[in-house]
mmCIF file of C-alpha atoms in Angstrom:
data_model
loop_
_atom_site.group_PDB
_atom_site.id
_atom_site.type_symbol
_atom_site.label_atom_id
_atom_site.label_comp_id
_atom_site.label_asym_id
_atom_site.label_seq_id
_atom_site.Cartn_x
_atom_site.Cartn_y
_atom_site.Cartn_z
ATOM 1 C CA UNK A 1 102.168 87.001 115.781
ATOM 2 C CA UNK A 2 104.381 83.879 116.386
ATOM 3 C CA UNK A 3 103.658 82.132 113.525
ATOM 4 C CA UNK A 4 104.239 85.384 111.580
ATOM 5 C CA UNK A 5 107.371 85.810 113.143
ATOM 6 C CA UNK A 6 108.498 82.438 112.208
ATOM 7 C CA UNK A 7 107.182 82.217 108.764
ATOM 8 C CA UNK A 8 109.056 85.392 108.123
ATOM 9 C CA UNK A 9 112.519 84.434 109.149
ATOM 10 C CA UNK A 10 111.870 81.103 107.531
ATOM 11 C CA UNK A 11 111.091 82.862 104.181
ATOM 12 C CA UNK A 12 113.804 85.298 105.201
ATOM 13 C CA UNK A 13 116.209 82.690 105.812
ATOM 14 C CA UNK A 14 115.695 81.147 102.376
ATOM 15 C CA UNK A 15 116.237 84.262 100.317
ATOM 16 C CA UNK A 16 119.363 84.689 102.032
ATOM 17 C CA UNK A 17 120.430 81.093 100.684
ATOM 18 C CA UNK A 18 119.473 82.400 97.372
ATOM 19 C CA UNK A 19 121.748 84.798 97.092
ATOM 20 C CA UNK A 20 124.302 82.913 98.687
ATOM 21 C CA UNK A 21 123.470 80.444 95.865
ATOM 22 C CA UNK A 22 124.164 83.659 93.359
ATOM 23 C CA UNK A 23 126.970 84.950 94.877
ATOM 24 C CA UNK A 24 129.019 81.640 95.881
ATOM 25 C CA UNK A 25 131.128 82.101 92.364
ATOM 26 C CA UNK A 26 132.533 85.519 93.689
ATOM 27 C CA UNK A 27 133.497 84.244 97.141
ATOM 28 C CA UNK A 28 136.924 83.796 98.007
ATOM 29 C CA UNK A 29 137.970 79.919 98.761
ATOM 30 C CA UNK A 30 138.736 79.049 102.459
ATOM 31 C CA UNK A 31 136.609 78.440 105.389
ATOM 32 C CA UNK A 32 136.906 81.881 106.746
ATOM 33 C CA UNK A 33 134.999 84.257 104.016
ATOM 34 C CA UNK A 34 132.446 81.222 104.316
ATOM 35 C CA UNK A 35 131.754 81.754 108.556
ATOM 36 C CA UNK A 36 132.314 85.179 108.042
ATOM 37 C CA UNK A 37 128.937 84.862 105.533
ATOM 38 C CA UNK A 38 126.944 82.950 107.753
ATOM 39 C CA UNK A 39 127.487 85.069 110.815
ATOM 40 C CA UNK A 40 126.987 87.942 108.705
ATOM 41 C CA UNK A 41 123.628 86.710 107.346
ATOM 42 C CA UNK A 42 122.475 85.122 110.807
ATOM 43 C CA UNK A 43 122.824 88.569 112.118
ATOM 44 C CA UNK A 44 121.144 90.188 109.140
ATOM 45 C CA UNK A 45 118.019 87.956 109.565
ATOM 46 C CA UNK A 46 117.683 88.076 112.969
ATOM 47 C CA UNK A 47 117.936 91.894 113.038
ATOM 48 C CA UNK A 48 114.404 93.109 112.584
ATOM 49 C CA UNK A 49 113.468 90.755 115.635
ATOM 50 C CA UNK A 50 116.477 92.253 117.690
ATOM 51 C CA UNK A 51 115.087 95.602 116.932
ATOM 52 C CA UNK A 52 111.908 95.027 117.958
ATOM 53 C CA UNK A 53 113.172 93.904 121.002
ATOM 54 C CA UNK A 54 115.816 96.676 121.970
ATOM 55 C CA UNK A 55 112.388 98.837 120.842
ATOM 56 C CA UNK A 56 110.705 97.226 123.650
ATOM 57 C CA UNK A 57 113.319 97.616 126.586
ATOM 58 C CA UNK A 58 114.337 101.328 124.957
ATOM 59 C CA UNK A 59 117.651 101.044 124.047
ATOM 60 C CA UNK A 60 117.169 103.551 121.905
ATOM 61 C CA UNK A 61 120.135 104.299 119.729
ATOM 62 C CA UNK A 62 120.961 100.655 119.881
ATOM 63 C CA UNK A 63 117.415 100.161 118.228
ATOM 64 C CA UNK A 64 117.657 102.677 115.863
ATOM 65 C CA UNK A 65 121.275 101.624 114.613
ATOM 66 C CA UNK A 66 120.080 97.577 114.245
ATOM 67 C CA UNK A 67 117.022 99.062 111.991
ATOM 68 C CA UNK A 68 119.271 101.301 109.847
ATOM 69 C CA UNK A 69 121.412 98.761 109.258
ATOM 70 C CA UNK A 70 118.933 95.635 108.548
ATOM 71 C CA UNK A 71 116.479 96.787 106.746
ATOM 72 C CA UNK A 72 119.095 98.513 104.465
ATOM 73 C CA UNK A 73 120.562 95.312 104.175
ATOM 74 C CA UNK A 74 116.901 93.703 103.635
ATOM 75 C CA UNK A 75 116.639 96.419 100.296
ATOM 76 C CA UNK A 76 119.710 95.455 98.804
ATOM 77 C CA UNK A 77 118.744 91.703 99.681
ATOM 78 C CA UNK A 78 115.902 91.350 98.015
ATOM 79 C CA UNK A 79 117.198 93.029 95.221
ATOM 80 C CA UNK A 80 119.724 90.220 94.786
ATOM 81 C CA UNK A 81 117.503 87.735 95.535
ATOM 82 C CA UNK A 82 115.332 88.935 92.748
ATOM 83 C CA UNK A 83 118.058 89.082 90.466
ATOM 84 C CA UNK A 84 118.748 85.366 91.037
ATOM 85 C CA UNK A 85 115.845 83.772 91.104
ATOM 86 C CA UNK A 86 115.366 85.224 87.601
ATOM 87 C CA UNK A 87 119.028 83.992 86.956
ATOM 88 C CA UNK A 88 118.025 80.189 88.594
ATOM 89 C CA UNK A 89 114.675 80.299 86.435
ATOM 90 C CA UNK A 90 116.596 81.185 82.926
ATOM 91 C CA UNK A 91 119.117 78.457 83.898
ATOM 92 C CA UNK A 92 116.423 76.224 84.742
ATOM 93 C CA UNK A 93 114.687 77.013 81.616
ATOM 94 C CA UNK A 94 117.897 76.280 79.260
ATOM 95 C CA UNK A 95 118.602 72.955 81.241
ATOM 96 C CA UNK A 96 114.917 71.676 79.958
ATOM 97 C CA UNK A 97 115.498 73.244 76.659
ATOM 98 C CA UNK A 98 119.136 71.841 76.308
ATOM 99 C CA UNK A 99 117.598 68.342 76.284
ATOM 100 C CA UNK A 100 115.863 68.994 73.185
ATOM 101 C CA UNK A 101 118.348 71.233 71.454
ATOM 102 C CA UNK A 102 121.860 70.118 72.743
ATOM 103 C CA UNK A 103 122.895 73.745 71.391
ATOM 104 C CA UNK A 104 121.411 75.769 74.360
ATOM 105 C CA UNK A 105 123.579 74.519 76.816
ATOM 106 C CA UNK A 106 125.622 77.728 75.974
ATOM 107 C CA UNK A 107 122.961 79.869 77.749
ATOM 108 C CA UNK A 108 123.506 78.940 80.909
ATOM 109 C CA UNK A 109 124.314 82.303 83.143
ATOM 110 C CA UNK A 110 127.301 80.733 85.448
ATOM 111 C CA UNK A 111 130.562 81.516 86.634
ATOM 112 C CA UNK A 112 132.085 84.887 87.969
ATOM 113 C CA UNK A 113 130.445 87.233 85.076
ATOM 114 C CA UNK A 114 126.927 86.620 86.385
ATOM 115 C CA UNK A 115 127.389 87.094 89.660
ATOM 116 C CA UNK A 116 129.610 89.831 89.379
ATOM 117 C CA UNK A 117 127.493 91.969 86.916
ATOM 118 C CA UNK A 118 124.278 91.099 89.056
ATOM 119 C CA UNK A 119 125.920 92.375 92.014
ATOM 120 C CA UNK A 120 126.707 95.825 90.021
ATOM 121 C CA UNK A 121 123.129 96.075 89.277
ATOM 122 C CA UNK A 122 121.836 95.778 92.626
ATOM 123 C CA UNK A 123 124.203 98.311 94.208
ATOM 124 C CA UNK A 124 123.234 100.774 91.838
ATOM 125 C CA UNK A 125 119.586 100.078 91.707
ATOM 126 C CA UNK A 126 119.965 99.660 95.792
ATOM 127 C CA UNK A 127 121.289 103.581 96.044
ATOM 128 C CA UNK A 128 118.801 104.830 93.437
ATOM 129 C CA UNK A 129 116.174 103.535 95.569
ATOM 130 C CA UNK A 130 117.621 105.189 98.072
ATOM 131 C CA UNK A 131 116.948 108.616 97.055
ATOM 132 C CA UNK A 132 113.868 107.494 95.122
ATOM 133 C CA UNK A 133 112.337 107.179 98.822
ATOM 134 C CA UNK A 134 112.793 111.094 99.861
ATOM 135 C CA UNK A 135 111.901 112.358 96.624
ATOM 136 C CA UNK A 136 107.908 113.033 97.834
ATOM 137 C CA UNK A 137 105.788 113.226 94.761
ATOM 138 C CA UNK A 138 102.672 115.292 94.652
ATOM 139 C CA UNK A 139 99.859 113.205 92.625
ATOM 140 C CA UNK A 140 96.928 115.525 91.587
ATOM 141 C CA UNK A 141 93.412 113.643 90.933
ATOM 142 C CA UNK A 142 90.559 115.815 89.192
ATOM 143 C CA UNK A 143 87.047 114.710 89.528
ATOM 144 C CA UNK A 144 83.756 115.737 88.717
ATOM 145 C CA UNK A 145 80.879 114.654 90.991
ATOM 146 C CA UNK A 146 77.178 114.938 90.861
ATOM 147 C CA UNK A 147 77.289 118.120 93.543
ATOM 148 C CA UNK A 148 78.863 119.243 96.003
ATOM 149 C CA UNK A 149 77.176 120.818 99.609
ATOM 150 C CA UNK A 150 76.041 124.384 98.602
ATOM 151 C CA UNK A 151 79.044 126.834 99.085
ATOM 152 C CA UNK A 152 81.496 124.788 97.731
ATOM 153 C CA UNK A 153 82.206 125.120 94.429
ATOM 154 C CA UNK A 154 85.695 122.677 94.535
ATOM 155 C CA UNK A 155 86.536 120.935 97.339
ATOM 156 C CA UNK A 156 90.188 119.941 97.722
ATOM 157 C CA UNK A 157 91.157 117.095 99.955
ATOM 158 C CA UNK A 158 94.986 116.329 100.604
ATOM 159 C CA UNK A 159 95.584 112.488 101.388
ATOM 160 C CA UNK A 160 98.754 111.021 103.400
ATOM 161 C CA UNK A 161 99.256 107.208 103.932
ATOM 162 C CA UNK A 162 101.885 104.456 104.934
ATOM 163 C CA UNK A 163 103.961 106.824 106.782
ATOM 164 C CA UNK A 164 105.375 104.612 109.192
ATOM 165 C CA UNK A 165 106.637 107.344 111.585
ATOM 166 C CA UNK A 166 109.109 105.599 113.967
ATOM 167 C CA UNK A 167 112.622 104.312 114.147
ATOM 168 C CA UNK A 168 113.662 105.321 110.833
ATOM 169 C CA UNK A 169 111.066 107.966 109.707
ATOM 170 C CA UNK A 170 111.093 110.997 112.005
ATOM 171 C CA UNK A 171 111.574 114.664 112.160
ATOM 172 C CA UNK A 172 113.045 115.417 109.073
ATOM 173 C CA UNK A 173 111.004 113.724 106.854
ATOM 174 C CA UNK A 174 107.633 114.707 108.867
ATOM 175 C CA UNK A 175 108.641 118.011 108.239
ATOM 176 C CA UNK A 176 109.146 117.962 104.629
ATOM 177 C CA UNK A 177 105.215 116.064 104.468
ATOM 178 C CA UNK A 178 104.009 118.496 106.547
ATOM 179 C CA UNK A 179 105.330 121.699 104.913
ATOM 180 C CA UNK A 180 104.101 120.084 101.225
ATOM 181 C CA UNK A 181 100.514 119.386 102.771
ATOM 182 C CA UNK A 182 100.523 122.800 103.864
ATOM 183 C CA UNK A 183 101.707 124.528 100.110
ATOM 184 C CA UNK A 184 98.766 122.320 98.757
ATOM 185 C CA UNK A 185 96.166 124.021 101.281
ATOM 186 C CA UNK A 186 93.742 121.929 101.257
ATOM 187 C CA UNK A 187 89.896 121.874 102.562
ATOM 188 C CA UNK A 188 90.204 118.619 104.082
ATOM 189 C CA UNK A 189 93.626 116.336 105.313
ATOM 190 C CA UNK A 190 92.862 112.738 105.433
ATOM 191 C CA UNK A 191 95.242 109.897 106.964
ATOM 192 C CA UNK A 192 94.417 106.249 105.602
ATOM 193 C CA UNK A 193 95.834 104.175 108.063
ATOM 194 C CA UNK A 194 99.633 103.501 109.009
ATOM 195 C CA UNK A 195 100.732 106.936 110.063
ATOM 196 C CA UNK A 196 102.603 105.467 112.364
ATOM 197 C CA UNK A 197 105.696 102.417 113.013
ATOM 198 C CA UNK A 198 106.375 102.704 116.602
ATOM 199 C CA UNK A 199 106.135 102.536 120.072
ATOM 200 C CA UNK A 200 105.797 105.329 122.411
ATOM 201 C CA UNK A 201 108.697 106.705 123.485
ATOM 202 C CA UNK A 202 110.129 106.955 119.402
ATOM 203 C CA UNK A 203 107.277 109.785 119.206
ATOM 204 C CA UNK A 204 108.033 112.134 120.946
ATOM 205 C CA UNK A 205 107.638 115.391 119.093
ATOM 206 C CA UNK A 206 106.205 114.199 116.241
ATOM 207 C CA UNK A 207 102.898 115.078 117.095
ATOM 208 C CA UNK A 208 103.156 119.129 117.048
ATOM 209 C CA UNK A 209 103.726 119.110 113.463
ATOM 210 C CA UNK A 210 100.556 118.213 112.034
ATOM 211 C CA UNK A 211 98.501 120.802 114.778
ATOM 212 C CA UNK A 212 100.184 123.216 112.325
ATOM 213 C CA UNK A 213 97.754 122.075 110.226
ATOM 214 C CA UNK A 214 94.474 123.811 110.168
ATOM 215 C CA UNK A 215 92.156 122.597 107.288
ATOM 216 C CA UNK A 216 88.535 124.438 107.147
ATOM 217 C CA UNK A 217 86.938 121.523 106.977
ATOM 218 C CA UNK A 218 89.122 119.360 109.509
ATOM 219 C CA UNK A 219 91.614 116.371 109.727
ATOM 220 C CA UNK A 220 90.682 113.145 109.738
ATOM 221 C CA UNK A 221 92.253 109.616 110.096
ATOM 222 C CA UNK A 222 91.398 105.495 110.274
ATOM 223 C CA UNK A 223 94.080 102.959 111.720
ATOM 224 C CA UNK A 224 95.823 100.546 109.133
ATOM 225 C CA UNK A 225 97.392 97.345 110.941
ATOM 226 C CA UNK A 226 100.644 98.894 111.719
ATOM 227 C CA UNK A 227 98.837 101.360 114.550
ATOM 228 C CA UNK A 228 98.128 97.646 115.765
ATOM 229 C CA UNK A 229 101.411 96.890 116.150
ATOM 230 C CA UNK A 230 102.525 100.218 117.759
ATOM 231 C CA UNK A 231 99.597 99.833 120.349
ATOM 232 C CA UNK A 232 95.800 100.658 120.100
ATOM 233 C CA UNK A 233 96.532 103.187 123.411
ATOM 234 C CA UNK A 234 99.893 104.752 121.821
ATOM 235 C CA UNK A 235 98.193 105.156 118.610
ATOM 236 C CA UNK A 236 94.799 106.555 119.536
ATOM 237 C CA UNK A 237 96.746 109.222 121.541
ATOM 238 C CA UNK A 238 98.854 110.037 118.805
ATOM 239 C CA UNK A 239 96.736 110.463 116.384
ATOM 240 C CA UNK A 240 94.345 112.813 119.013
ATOM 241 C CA UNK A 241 97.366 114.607 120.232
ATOM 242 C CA UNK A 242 98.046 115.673 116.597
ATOM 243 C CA UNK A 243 94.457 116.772 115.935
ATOM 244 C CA UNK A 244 92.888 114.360 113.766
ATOM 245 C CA UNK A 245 89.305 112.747 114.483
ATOM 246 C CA UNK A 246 89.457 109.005 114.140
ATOM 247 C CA UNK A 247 86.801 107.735 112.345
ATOM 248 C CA UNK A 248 86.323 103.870 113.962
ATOM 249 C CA UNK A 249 82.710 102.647 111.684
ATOM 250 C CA UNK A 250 81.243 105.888 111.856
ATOM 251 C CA UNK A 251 79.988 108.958 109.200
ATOM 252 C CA UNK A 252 80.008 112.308 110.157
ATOM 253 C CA UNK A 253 78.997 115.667 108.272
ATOM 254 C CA UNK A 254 80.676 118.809 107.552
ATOM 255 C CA UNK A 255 79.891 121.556 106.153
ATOM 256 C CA UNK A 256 76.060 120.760 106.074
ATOM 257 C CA UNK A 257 76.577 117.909 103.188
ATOM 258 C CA UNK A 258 79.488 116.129 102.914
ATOM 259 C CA UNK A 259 79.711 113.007 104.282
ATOM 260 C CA UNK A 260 82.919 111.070 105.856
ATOM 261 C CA UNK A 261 82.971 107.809 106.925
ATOM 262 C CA UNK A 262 86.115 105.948 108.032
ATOM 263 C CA UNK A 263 86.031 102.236 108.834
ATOM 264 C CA UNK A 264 89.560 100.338 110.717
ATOM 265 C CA UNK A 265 91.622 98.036 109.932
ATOM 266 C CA UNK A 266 90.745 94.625 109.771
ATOM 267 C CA UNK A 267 93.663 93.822 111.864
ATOM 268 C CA UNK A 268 92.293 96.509 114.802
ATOM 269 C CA UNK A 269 89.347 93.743 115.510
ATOM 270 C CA UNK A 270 86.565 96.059 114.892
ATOM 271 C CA UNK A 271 85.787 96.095 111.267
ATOM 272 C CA UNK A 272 82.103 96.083 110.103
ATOM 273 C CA UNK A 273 80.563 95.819 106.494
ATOM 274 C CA UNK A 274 81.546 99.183 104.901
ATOM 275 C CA UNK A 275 77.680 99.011 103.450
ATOM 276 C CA UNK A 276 76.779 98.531 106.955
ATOM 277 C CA UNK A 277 78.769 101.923 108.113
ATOM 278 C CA UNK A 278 77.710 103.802 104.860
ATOM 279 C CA UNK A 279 73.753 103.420 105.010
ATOM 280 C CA UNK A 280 71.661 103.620 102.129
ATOM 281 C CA UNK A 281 72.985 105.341 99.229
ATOM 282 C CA UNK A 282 71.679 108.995 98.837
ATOM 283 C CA UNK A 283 71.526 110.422 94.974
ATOM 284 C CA UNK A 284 73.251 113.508 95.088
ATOM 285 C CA UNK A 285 75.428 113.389 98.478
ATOM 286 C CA UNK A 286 79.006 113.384 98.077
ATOM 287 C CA UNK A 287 80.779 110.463 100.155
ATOM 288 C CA UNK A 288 84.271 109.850 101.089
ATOM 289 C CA UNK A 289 85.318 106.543 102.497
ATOM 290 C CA UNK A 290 88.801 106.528 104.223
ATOM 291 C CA UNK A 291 89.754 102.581 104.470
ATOM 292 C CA UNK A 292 92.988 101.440 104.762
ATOM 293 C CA UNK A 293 93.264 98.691 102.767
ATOM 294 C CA UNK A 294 92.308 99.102 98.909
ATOM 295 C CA UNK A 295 89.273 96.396 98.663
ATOM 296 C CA UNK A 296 85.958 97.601 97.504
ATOM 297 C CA UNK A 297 83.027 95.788 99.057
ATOM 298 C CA UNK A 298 80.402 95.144 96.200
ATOM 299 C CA UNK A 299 77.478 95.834 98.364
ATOM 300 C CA UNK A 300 78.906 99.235 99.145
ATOM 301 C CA UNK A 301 79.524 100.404 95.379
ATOM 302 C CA UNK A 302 77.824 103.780 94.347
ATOM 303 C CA UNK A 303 77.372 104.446 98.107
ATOM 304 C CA UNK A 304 80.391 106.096 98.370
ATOM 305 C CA UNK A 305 81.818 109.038 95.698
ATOM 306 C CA UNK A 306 85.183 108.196 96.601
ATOM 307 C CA UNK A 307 87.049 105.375 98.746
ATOM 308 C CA UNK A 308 91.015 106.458 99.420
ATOM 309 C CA UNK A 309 93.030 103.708 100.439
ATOM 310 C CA UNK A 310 96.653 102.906 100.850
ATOM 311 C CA UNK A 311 98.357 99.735 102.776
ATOM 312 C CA UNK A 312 100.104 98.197 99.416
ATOM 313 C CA UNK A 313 102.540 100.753 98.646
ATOM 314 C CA UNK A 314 102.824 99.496 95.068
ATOM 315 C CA UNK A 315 105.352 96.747 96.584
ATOM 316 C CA UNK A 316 107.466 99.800 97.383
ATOM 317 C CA UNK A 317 110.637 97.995 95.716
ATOM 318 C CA UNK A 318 110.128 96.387 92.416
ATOM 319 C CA UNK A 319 109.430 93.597 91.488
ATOM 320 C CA UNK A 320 107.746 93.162 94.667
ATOM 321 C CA UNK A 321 104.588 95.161 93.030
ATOM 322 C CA UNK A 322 104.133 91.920 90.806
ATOM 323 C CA UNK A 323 103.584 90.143 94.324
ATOM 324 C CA UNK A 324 101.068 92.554 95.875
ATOM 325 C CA UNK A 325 99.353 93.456 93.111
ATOM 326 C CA UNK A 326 98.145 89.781 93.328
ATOM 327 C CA UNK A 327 96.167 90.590 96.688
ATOM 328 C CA UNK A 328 95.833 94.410 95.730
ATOM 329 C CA UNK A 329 94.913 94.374 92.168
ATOM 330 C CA UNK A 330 94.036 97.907 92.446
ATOM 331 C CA UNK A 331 97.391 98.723 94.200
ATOM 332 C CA UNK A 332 97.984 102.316 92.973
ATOM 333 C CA UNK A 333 96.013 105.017 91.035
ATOM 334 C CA UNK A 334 92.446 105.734 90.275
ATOM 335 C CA UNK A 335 89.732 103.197 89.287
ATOM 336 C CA UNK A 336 86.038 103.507 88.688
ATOM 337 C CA UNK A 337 83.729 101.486 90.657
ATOM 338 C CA UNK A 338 79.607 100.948 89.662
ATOM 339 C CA UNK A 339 78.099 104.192 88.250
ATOM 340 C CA UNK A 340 78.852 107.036 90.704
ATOM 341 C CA UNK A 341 81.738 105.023 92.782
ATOM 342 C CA UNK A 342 85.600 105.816 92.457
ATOM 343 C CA UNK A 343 89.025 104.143 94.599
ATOM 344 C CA UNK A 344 91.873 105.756 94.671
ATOM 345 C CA UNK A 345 95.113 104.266 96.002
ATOM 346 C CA UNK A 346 97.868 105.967 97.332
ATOM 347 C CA UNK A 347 101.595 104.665 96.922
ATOM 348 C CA UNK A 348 102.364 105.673 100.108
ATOM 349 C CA UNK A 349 103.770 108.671 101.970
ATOM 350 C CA UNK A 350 106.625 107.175 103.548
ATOM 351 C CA UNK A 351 108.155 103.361 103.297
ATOM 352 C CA UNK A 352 108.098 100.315 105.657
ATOM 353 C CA UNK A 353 111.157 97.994 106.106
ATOM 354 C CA UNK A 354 113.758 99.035 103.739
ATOM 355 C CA UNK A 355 113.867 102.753 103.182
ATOM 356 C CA UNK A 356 113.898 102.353 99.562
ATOM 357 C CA UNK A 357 111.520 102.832 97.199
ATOM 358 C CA UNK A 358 111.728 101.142 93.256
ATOM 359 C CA UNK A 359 109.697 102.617 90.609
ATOM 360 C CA UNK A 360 107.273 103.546 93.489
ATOM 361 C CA UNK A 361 108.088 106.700 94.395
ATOM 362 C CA UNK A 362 106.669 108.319 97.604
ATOM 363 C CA UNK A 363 103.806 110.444 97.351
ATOM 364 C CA UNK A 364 101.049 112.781 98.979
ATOM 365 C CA UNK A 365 98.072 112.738 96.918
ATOM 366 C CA UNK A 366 95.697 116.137 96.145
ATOM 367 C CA UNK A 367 92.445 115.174 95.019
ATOM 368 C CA UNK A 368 90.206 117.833 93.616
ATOM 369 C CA UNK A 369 86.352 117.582 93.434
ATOM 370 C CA UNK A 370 84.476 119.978 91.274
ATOM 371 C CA UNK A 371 80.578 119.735 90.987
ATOM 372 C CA UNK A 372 78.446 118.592 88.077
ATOM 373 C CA UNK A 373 75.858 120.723 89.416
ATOM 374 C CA UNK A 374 76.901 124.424 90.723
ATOM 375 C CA UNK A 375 74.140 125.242 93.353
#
């Protein structure tokens, strides 16, 4: 966790000099607007470790105030920074250009203008993400599978992921996932990992929601890597306190037929082969795999009918989708797998960090099953 920590406000640290790079045109001349930056921007990258740590010691509204304010600022930030790399890159581009054909010169982005109209375009796509982040999307997925256990003749499963209930994420926008899970009635609620951002004492209350929920065929959940950060204990007891079974490596049956397994995070320590947890495939039994992350082991392929995942958010704030989608390249949607196999990847439920979404808008995802075979 160290060497995270420091990597990250290394990395942090840089983008910041990025923009400054960007917006040094704009800046008034004089040493004050210049200290005035770097305090400001010191602050700003130390703040998610100084919430963490007024988390700890529960300064509560201290905590909550720091987080508001820098991830906000960590949004708009990388926003700019985005902006400006792409601005460094064409410059960099013309410079090698210019030295073959004197006449490009011209192109270079510099000066006020740049920075200026740059600026403009991250406030406004900055507040548009904004409100892009409450506006919770339903998704509807329609399969047909070989059968279903005898009785059902559609089985509708609701899925939530990447909450992040804590400092940010709380009451109001619990309720507004819980009361759209419950107009979507489904037959089974599923949690794929990251329900929850916090420590203990930020939860408070935000368990009693989902008992509201009473699915026929139950509630079930794994643990993504942030339910490693909150605390294995806090986490477990959350998670039981609100009613859901916690699948750790293990299948179980409902309704006389269908099978769910749930395997953790790899991050919880505890992660076996998903083959291993599944068993031999069985022709005709319908399968769902909750796992957190979206990877599909090739050895468990058409052992499973469906795998839902979650963890990448679809970068949450583009173009940070280019990024993940290089270690999730199935980072949101639907995608076969083998003969009988299927993923499905959530964009998330709620957001981490910033609470801004880009071209990623929140969702909670319905997935209907209907049978090949009607028993």
């Amino acid at each position: 966790m160290t060497l995270f920590a420091i990597a990250f406000l290394l990395i942090y640290s840089l983008m910041h000099l990025m923009v400054w790079w960007g917006v040094r045109p704009i800046v008034p001349a004089g040493r004050r607007p210049r200290v005035a930056a770097v305090a400001w921007s010191a602050l700003m990258i130390a703040a998610p470790v100084l919430t963490r740590l007024l988390e700890r010691v529960e300064f509560d509204p201290a905590a909550r105030t720091m987080a508001w304010i820098g991830y906000l600022w960590m949004g708009f930030l990388w926003l700019a920074f985005a902006l400006f790399t792409a601005q460094g890159a064409w410059n960099g581009a013309v410079a090698l250009g210019g030295r073959f054909r004197p006449a490009l010169r011209g192109w270079q982005l510099a000066g006020r203008r740049p920075a200026v109209l740059a600026l403009a375009v991250v406030t406004v796509a900055g507040t548009w993400a904004f409100f892009e982040a409450r506006q919770l999307q339903v998704e509807r997925v329609r399969l047909v599978v070989p059968r279903l256990p005898a009785g059902l003749s559609q089985l509708r499963i609701v899925q939530v992921s990447d909450l992040h209930l804590g400092l940010i994420n709380r009451e109001t926008v619990l309720a507004g996932v819980v009361e759209r899970v419950r107009q979507l009635d489904p037959d089974l609620l599923v949690v794929t990992g990251d329900l929850l951002d916090a420590q203990r004492n930020h939860l408070e209350g935000l368990s009693e929601p989902w008992r509201q929920l009473t699915p026929t065929l139950g509630k079930f959940a794994v643990v993504g890597n942030h339910e490693v950060y909150a605390g294995r204990i806090n986490s477990l007891e959350y998670l039981q306190k609100a009613g859901f079974r916690v699948l750790t490596n293990e299948v179980v049956t409902v309704n006389g037929g269908l099978r769910i397994a749930g395997v953790p995070d790899p991050a919880w320590g505890e992660a076996r082969e998903d083959a291993q947890v599944l068993g031999p495939a069985e022709t005709g039994v319908t399968t769902i795999l909750l796992k957190h992350r979206p990877w599909v082991e090739p050895a468990a392929i058409d052992r499973f009918t469906l795998q839902l995942s979650g963890h990448a958010h679809r970068g949450q704030l583009f173009p940070f989708n280019l990024l993940t989608g290089l270690a999730y390249p199935m980072q949101d949607g639907l995608y076969r797998q083998g003969q009988v196999s299927w993923l499905y990847t959530s964009r998330g439920t709620g957001s981490w960090g910033p609470p801004m979404r880009l071209f990623s808008p929140p969702e909670v995802t319905l997935i209907e099953l209907t049978p090949a075979i009607v028993k």
